[in-house]
Coordinates of C-alpha atoms in Angstrom, one line a residue:
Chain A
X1 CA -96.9 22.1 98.5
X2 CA -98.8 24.1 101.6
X3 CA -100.6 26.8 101.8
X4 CA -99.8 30.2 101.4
X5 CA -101.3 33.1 103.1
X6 CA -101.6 36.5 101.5
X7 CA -101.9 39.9 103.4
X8 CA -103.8 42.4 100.8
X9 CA -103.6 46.0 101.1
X10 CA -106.9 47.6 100.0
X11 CA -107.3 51.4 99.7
X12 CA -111.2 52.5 99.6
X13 CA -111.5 55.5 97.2
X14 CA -112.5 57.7 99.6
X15 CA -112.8 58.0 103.6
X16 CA -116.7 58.0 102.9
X17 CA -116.6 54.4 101.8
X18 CA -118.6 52.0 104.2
X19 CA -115.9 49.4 105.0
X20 CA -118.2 46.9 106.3
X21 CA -120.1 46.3 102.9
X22 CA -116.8 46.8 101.1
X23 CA -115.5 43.9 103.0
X24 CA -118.4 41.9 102.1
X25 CA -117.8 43.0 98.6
X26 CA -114.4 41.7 98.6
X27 CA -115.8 38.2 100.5
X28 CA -117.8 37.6 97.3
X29 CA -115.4 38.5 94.4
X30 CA -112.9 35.9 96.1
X31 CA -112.0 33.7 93.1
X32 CA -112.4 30.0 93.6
X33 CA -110.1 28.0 95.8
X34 CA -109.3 31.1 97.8
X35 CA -110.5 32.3 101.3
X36 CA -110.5 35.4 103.7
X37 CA -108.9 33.9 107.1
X38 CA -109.2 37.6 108.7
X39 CA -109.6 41.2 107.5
X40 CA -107.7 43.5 109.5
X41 CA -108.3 47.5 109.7
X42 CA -105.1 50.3 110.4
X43 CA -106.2 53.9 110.1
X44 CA -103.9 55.8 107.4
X45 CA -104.4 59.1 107.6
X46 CA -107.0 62.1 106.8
X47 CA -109.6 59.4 107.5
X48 CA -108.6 57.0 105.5
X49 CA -108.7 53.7 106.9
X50 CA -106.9 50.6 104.8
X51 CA -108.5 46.9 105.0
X52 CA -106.2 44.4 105.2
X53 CA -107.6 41.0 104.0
X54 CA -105.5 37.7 104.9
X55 CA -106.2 35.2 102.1
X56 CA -104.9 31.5 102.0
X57 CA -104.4 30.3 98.8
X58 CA -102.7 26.9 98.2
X59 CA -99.1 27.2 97.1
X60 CA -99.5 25.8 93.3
X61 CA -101.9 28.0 92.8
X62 CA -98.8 30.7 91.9
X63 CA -99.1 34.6 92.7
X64 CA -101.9 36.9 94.1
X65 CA -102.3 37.8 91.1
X66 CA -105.9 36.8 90.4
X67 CA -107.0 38.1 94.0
X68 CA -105.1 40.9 93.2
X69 CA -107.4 41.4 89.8
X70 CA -110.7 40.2 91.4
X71 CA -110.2 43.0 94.6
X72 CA -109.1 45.9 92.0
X73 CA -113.1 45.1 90.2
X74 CA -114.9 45.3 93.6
X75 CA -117.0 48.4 93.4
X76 CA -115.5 51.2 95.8
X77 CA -111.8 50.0 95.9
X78 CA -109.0 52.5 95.0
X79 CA -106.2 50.1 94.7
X80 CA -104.8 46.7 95.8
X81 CA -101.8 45.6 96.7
X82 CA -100.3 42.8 98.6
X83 CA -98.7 43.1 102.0
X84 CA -96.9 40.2 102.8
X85 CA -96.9 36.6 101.8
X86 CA -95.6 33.4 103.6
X87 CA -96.1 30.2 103.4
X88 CA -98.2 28.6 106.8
Chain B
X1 CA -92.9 44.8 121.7
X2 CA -89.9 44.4 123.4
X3 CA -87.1 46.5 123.7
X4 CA -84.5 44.5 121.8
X5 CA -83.6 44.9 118.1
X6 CA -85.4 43.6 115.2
X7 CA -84.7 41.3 112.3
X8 CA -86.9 40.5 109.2
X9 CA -85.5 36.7 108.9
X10 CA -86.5 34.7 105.4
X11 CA -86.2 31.1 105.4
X12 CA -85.6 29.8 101.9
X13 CA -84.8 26.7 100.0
X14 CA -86.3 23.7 98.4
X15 CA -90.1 23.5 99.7
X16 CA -89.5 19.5 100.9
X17 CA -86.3 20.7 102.5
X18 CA -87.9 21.0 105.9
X19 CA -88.4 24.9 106.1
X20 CA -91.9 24.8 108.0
X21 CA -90.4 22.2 110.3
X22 CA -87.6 24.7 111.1
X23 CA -89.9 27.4 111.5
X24 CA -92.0 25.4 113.6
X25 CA -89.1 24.3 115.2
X26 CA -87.0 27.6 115.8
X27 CA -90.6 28.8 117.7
X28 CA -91.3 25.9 119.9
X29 CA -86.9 26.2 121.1
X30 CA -87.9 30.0 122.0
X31 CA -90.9 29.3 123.2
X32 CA -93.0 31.5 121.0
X33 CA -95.9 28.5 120.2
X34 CA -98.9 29.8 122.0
X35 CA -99.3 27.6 125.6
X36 CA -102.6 26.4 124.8
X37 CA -101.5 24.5 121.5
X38 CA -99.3 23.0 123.5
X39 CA -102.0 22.4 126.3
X40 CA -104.1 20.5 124.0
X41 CA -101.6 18.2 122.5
X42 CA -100.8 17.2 126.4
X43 CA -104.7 16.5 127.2
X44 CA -104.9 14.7 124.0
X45 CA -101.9 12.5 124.2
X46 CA -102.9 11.9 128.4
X47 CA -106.3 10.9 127.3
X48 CA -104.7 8.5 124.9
X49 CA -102.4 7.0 127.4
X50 CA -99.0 8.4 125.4
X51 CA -96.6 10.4 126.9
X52 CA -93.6 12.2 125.5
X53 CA -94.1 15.2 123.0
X54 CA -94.3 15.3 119.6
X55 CA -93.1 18.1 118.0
X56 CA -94.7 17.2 114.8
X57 CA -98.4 17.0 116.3
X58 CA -97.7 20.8 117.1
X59 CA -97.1 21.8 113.8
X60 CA -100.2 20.3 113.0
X61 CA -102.0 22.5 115.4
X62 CA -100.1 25.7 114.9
X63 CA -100.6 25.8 111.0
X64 CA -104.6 25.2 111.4
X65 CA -105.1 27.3 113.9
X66 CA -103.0 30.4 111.7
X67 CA -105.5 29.3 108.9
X68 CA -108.5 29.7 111.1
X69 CA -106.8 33.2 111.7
X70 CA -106.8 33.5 115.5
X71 CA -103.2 34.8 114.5
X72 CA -102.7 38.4 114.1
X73 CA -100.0 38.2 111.6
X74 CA -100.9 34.8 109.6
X75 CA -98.1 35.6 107.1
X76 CA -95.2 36.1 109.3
X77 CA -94.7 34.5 112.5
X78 CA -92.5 36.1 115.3
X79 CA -90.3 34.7 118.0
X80 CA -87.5 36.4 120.4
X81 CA -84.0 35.6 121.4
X82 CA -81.9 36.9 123.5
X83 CA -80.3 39.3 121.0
X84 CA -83.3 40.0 118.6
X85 CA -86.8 40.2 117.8
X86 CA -87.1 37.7 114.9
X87 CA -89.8 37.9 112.3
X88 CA -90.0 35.1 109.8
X89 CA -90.8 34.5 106.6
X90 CA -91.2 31.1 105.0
X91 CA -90.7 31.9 101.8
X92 CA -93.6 29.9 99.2
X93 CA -92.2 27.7 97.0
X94 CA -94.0 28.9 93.5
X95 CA -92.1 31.3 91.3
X96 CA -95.0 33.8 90.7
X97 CA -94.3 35.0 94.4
X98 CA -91.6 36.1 93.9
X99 CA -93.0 39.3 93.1
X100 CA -94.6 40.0 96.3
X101 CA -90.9 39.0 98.2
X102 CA -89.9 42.3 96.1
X103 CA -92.4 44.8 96.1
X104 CA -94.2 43.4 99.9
X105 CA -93.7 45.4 102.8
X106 CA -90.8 43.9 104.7
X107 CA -88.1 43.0 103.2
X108 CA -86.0 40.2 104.6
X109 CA -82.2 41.6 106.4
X110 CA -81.1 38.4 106.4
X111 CA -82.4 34.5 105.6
X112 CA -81.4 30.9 106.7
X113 CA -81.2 28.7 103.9
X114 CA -82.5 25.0 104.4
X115 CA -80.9 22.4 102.5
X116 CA -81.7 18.7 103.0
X117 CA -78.6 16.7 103.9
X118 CA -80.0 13.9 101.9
X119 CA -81.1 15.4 98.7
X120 CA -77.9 18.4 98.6
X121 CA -78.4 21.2 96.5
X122 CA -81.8 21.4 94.3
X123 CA -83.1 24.3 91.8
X124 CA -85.2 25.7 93.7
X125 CA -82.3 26.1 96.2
X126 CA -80.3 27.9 93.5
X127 CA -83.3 30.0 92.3
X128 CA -83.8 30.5 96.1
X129 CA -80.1 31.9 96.7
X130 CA -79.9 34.1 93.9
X131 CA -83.2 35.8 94.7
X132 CA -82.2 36.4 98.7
X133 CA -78.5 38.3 96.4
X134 CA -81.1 40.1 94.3
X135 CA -83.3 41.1 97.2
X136 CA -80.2 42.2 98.7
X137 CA -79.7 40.0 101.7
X138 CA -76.3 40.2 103.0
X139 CA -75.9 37.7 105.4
X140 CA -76.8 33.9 105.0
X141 CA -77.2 31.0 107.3
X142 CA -77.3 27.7 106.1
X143 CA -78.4 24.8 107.3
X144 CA -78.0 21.1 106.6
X145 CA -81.1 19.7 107.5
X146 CA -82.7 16.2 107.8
X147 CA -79.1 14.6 109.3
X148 CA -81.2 12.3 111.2
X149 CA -81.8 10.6 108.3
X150 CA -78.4 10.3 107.1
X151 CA -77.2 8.9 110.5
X152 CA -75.5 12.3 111.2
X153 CA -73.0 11.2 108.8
X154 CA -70.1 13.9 108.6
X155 CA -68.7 12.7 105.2
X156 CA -72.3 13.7 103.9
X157 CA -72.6 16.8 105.7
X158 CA -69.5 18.1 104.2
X159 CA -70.6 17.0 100.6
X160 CA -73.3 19.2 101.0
X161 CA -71.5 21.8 102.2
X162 CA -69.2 21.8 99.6
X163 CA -72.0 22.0 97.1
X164 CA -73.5 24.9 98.7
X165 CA -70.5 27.3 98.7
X166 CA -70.1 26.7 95.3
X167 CA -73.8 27.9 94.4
X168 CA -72.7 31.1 97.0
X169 CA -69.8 31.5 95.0
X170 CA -71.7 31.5 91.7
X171 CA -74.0 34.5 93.0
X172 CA -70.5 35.7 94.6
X173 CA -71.5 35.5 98.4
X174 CA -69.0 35.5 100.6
X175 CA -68.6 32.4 101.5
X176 CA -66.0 32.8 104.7
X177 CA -69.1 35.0 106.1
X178 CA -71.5 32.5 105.8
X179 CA -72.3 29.8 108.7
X180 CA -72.7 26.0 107.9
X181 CA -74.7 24.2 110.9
X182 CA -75.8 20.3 110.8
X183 CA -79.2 20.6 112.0
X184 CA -82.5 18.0 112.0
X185 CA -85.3 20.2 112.7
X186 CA -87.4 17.5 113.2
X187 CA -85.3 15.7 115.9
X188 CA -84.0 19.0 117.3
X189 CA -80.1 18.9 116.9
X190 CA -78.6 22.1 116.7
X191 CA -81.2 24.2 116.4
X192 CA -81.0 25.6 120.0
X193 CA -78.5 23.4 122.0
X194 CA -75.4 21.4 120.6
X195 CA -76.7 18.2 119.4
X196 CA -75.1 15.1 120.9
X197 CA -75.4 13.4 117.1
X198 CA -72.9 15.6 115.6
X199 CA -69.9 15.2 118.5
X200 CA -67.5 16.5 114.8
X201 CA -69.6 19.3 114.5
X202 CA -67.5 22.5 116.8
X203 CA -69.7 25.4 115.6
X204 CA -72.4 27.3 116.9
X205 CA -76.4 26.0 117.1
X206 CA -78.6 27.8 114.8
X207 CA -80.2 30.2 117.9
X208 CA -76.6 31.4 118.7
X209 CA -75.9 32.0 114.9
X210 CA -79.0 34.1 114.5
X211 CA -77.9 36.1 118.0
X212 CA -74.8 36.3 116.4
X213 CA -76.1 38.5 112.9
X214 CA -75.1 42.0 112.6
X215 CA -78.0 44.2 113.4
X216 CA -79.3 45.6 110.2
X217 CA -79.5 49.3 110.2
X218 CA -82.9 51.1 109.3
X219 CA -81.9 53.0 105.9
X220 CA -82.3 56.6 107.3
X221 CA -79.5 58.0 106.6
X222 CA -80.1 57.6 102.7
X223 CA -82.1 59.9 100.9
X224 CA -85.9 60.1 101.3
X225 CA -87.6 57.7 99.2
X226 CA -91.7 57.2 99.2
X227 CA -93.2 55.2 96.3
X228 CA -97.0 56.2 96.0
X229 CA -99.4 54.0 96.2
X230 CA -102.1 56.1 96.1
X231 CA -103.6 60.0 95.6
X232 CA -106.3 61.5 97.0
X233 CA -108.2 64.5 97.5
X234 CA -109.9 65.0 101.1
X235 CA -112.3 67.7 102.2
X236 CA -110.8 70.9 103.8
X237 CA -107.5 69.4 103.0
X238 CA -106.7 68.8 99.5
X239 CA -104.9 66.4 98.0
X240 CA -103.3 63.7 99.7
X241 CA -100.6 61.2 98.6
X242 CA -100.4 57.6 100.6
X243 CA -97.8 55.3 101.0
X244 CA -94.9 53.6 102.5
X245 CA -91.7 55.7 103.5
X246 CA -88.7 53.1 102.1
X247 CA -85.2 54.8 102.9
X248 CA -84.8 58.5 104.2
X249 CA -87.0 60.9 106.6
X250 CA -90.5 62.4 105.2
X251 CA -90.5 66.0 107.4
X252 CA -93.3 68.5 107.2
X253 CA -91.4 72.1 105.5
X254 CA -89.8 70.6 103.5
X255 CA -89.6 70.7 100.0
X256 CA -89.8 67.6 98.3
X257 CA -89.9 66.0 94.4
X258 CA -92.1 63.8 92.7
X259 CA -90.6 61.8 89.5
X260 CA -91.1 60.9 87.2
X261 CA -94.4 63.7 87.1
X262 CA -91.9 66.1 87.8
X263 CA -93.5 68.2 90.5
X264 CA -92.4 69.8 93.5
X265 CA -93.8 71.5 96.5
X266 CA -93.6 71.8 100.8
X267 CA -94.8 69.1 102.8
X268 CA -97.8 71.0 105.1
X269 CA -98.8 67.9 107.0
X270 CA -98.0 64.3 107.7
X271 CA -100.4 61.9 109.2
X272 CA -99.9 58.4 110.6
X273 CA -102.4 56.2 112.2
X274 CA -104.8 59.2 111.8
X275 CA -102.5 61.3 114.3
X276 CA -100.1 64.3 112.7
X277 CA -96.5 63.7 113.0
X278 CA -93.6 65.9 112.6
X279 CA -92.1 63.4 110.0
X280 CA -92.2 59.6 108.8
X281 CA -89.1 57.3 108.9
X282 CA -88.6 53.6 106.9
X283 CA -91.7 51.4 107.3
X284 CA -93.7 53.8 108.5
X285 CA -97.6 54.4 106.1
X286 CA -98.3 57.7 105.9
X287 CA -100.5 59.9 104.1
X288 CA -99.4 63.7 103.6
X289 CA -100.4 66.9 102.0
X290 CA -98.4 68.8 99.8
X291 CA -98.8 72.7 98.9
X292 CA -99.5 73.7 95.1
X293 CA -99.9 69.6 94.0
X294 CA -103.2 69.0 92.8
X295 CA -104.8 66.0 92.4
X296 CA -104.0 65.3 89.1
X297 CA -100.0 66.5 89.0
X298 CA -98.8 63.3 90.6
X299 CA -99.9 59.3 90.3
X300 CA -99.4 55.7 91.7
X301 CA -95.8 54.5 90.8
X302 CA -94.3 58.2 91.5
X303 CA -91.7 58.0 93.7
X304 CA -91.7 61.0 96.3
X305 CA -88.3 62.6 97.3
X306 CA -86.2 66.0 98.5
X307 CA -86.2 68.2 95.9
X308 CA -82.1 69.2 95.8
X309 CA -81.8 64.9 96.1
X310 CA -84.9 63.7 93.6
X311 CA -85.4 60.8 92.8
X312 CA -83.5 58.9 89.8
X313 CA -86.0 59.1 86.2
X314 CA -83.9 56.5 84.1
X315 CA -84.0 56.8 80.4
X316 CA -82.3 53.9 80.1
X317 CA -81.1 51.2 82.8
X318 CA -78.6 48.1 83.2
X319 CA -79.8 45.4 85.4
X320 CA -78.4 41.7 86.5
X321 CA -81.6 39.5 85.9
X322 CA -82.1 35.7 86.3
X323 CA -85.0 34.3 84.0
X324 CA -87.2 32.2 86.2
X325 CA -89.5 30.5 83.7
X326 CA -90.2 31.2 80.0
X327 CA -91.7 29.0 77.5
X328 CA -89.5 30.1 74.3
X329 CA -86.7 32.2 74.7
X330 CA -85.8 36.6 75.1
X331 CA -84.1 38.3 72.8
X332 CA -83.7 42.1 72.3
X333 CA -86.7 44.0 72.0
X334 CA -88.6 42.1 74.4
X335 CA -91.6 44.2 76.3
X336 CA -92.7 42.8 79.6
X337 CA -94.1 44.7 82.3
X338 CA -91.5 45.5 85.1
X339 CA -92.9 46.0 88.4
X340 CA -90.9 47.9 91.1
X341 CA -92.2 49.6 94.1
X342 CA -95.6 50.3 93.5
X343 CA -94.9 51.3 89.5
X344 CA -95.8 48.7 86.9
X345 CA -94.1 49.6 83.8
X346 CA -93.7 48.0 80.3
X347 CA -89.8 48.1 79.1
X348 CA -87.9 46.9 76.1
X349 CA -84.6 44.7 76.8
X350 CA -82.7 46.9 74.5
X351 CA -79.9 44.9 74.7
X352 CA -78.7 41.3 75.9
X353 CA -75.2 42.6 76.9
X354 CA -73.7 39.5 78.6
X355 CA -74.7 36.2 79.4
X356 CA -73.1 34.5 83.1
X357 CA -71.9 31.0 83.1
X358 CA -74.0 29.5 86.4
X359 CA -71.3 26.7 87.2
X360 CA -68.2 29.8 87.2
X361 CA -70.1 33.3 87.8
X362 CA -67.8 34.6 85.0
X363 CA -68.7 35.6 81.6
X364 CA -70.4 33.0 79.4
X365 CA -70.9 35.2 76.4
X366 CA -71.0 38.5 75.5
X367 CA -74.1 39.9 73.4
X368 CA -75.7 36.7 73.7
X369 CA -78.6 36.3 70.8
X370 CA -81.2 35.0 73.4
X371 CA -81.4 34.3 77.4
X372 CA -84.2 31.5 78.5
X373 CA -85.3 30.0 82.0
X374 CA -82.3 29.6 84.4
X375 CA -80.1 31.9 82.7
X376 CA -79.0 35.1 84.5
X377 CA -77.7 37.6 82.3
X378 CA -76.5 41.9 82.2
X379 CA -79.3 43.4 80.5
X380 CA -80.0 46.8 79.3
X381 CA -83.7 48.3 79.9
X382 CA -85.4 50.9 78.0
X383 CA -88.7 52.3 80.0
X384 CA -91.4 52.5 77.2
X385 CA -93.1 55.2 80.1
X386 CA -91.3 57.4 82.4
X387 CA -90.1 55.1 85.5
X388 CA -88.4 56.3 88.6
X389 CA -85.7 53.6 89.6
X390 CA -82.3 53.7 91.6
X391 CA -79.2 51.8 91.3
X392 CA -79.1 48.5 93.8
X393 CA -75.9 49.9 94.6
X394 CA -77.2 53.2 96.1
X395 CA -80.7 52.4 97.2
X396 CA -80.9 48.9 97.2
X397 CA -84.9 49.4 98.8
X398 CA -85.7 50.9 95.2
X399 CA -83.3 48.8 93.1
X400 CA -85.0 45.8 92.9
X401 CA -87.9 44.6 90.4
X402 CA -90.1 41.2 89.1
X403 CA -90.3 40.9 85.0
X404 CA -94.2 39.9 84.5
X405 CA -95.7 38.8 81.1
X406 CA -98.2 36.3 80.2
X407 CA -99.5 36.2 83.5
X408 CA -96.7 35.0 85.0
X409 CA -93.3 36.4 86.9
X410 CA -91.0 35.4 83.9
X411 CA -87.6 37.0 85.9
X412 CA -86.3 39.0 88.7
X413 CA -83.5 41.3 89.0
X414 CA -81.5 44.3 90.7
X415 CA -80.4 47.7 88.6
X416 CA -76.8 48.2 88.3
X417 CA -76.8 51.2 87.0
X418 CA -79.2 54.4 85.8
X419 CA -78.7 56.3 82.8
X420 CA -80.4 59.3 83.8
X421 CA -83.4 60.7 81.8

């Protein structure tokens, strides 16, 4: 069926947040099957600065919703949400 | 960016209709695939002693190097005609998506449909169409694809074409708006030049179709809308709530509404891309700062708006649904979790008020004991939390929502009406 790729919104709790080891916090609570093809930064506001992880995930697998679950346990994220999706 | 006007362009339909082949297709005609991949395919095929092109060998290339994610914007891909500046969606083909299509950050204005002129109309065609009606897409384009391998035959084109407008029909699009083009993505007829295949065919190629779509009007002239996604409280500020503007115009002085916490104060200061504004518009991510909201006043899944126009709290709520997949059947007094804008909400169907007959559009049955997968049906929804929601008919940007349970996206559907809280 293809692959799908995933743009995740991630919001760091706070601007204080290193975004560097977040990132690799998020590389290593990928679940199985998926993977990060790029993580893009946009500044918000007030300091803020979102990450926004592209995952491929293979179409059968069904949803972000277990990315969506694994990113919300990584230590230092506020919330998780998912972008855009579309199929490569 | 360019100067012309944009379109957010879905392509749906069956997944082994030949939608990536379109895609791929629709970029190479504008010349949107990067030179290089086409570069290499040249060097490879001289080196081999082949000439010609093959079209397919660049899809190859274009889909692993988006996976490597040299791409900017892996999801989406982009491509300009003379009219617009197209971004485009190739819609996945599993259901659970289809909650990201409705809460994601672009909605589609309008969406080609591909269906396979050898396999005609499929469910995941049908599942496909109603969802681009739910998501409020106006506007369809469909085409026939694969002709090639039915000779170009008109007799078969029209079949299909026949079976089509009657699935439109059923989700009551209109059917005189829509364009029917006989295209083979794979061979290249009509996509961006009359095909020489389909000397019966007197209509327009798919490229002047898409230059030919309305251009779809930001919503600013409805009132401000701004889900939260997210509250914060910033040194020397205070607190800040993030998220996406979806209809209306976030200005600072103004005095604006949060439902369903019920608070109100003036917006101080807006801030985009780290750099104050004077106010937001659709699509734009801001994050603002409100006087006399704390912190804790307001959450994720408020909906931010002016206070003399707030946003709608419903007590209770009629929607049009279409189940998707279920393994037993819903009755009355189901509690899923509803997920619209960035609110997750569980809600009882209080009532199963009609049932619609998929083959006619009418009626089926009234107060129907039970609805299952592939049934679309008028529901009525009671929030078992406070939930901010609009009628589809008003703001369709916050009308829309996915039915989740089980770990699955069990329906999808637009509100028809709000009975206000």
């Amino acid at each position: 069926m293809g692959k799908v790729a995933a743009k995740m919104k991630v919001m760091p709790q706070s601007p204080e947040i290193d975004l560097d080891d977040l990132q690799e916090r998020l590389e290593n609570a990928l679940p199985e099957g998926a993977k990060i093809s790029r993580v893009d930064r946009e500044d918000v506001a007030f300091g803020l600065i979102a990450l926004f992880p592209t995952v491929i995930i293979p179409d059968e697998a069904g949803g972000t919703e277990t990315i969506e679950d694994a990113f919300s346990g990584v230590d230092g994220v506020e919330s998780v949400g998912v972008d855009e999706v579309g199929r490569i | 960016m360019s100067d012309i006007p944009h379109q957010n362009l879905a392509v749906i339909g069956h997944v082994d209709h030949g939608k990536s082949t379109m895609v791929g297709r629709l970029l190479f005609e504008t010349g949107s695939v990067p030179e290089h991949v086409i570069e290499q395919y040249r060097e490879e095929a001289e080196e081999k002693g082949k000439g010609g092109f093959e079209f397919a060998y660049v899809m190859d290339n274009l889909a692993e190097e988006r996976e490597r994610g040299v791409t900017i914007d892996i999801a989406h891909q982009e491509f300009d005609t003379e009219e617009y500046n197209f971004t485009i969606v190739d819609c996945p083909g599993h259901r659970d998506f289809v909650k990201n299509m409705i809460t994601g950050a672009s909605q589609a204005d309008n969406a080609v449909l591909v269906v396979a002129a050898d396999d005609g109309v499929q469910p995941q065609t049908q599942e496909h169409v109603f969802l681009a009606r739910t998501l409020g897409i106006d506007e369809l384009i469909v085409a026939v694809n694969k002709m090639d391998l039915v000779d170009y035959d008109e007799s078969k084109y029209k079949t299909v074409v026949e079976e089509v407008k009657q699935l439109l029909q059923q989700v009551r699009f209109n059917v005189d708006d829509a364009e029917f083009i006989p295209t083979s993505a794979f061979e290249g007829d009509n996509v961006s030049e009359d095909s020489e295949n389909t000397p019966w065919y007197d209509g327009p190629s798919l490229l002047d179709a898409l230059n030919n779509l309305p251009e779809p009007q930001p919503p600013t002239d409805a009132p401000l809308r701004l889900p939260i996604q997210d509250v914060y409280t910033i040194s020397g500020i205070g607190t800040v709530p993030v998220g996406r503007v979806e209809t209306g115009i976030l200005n600072t002085g103004e005095n604006v509404s949060f439902q369903p916490s019920d608070v109100s104060g003036e917006v101080k200061t807006v801030e985009m891309h780290h750099e104050e504004v004077p106010k937001a518009e659709p699509g734009d991510n801001v994050g603002f700062n409100v006087r006399g909201v704390g912190k804790d006043d307001i959450r994720r899944g408020d909906v931010c708006g002016p206070a003399e126009e707030p946003p709608t709290v419903a007590e209770t709520f009629q929607a049009q649904v279409v189940v998707m997949q279920h393994p037993s059947v819903i009755t009355a007094g189901y509690t899923p979790v509803f997920h619209a804008h960035t609110a997750q909400v569980a809600c009882t169907i209080e009532s199963i008020d009609k049932k619609i007959d998929p083959s006619s559009g009418e009626v089926a049955e009234e107060n129907p004991d039970f609805i299952q997968s592939g049934d679309a049906a008028v529901v009525t929804v009671r929030p078992q939390k406070p939930l901010s929601i609009e009628s589809s008919n008003e703001i369709p940007e916050l009308g829309s929502f996915a039915i989740r349970d089980m770990g699955q996206t069990v329906a999808a559907g637009k509100v028809l009406s709000v009975n206000e809280r």
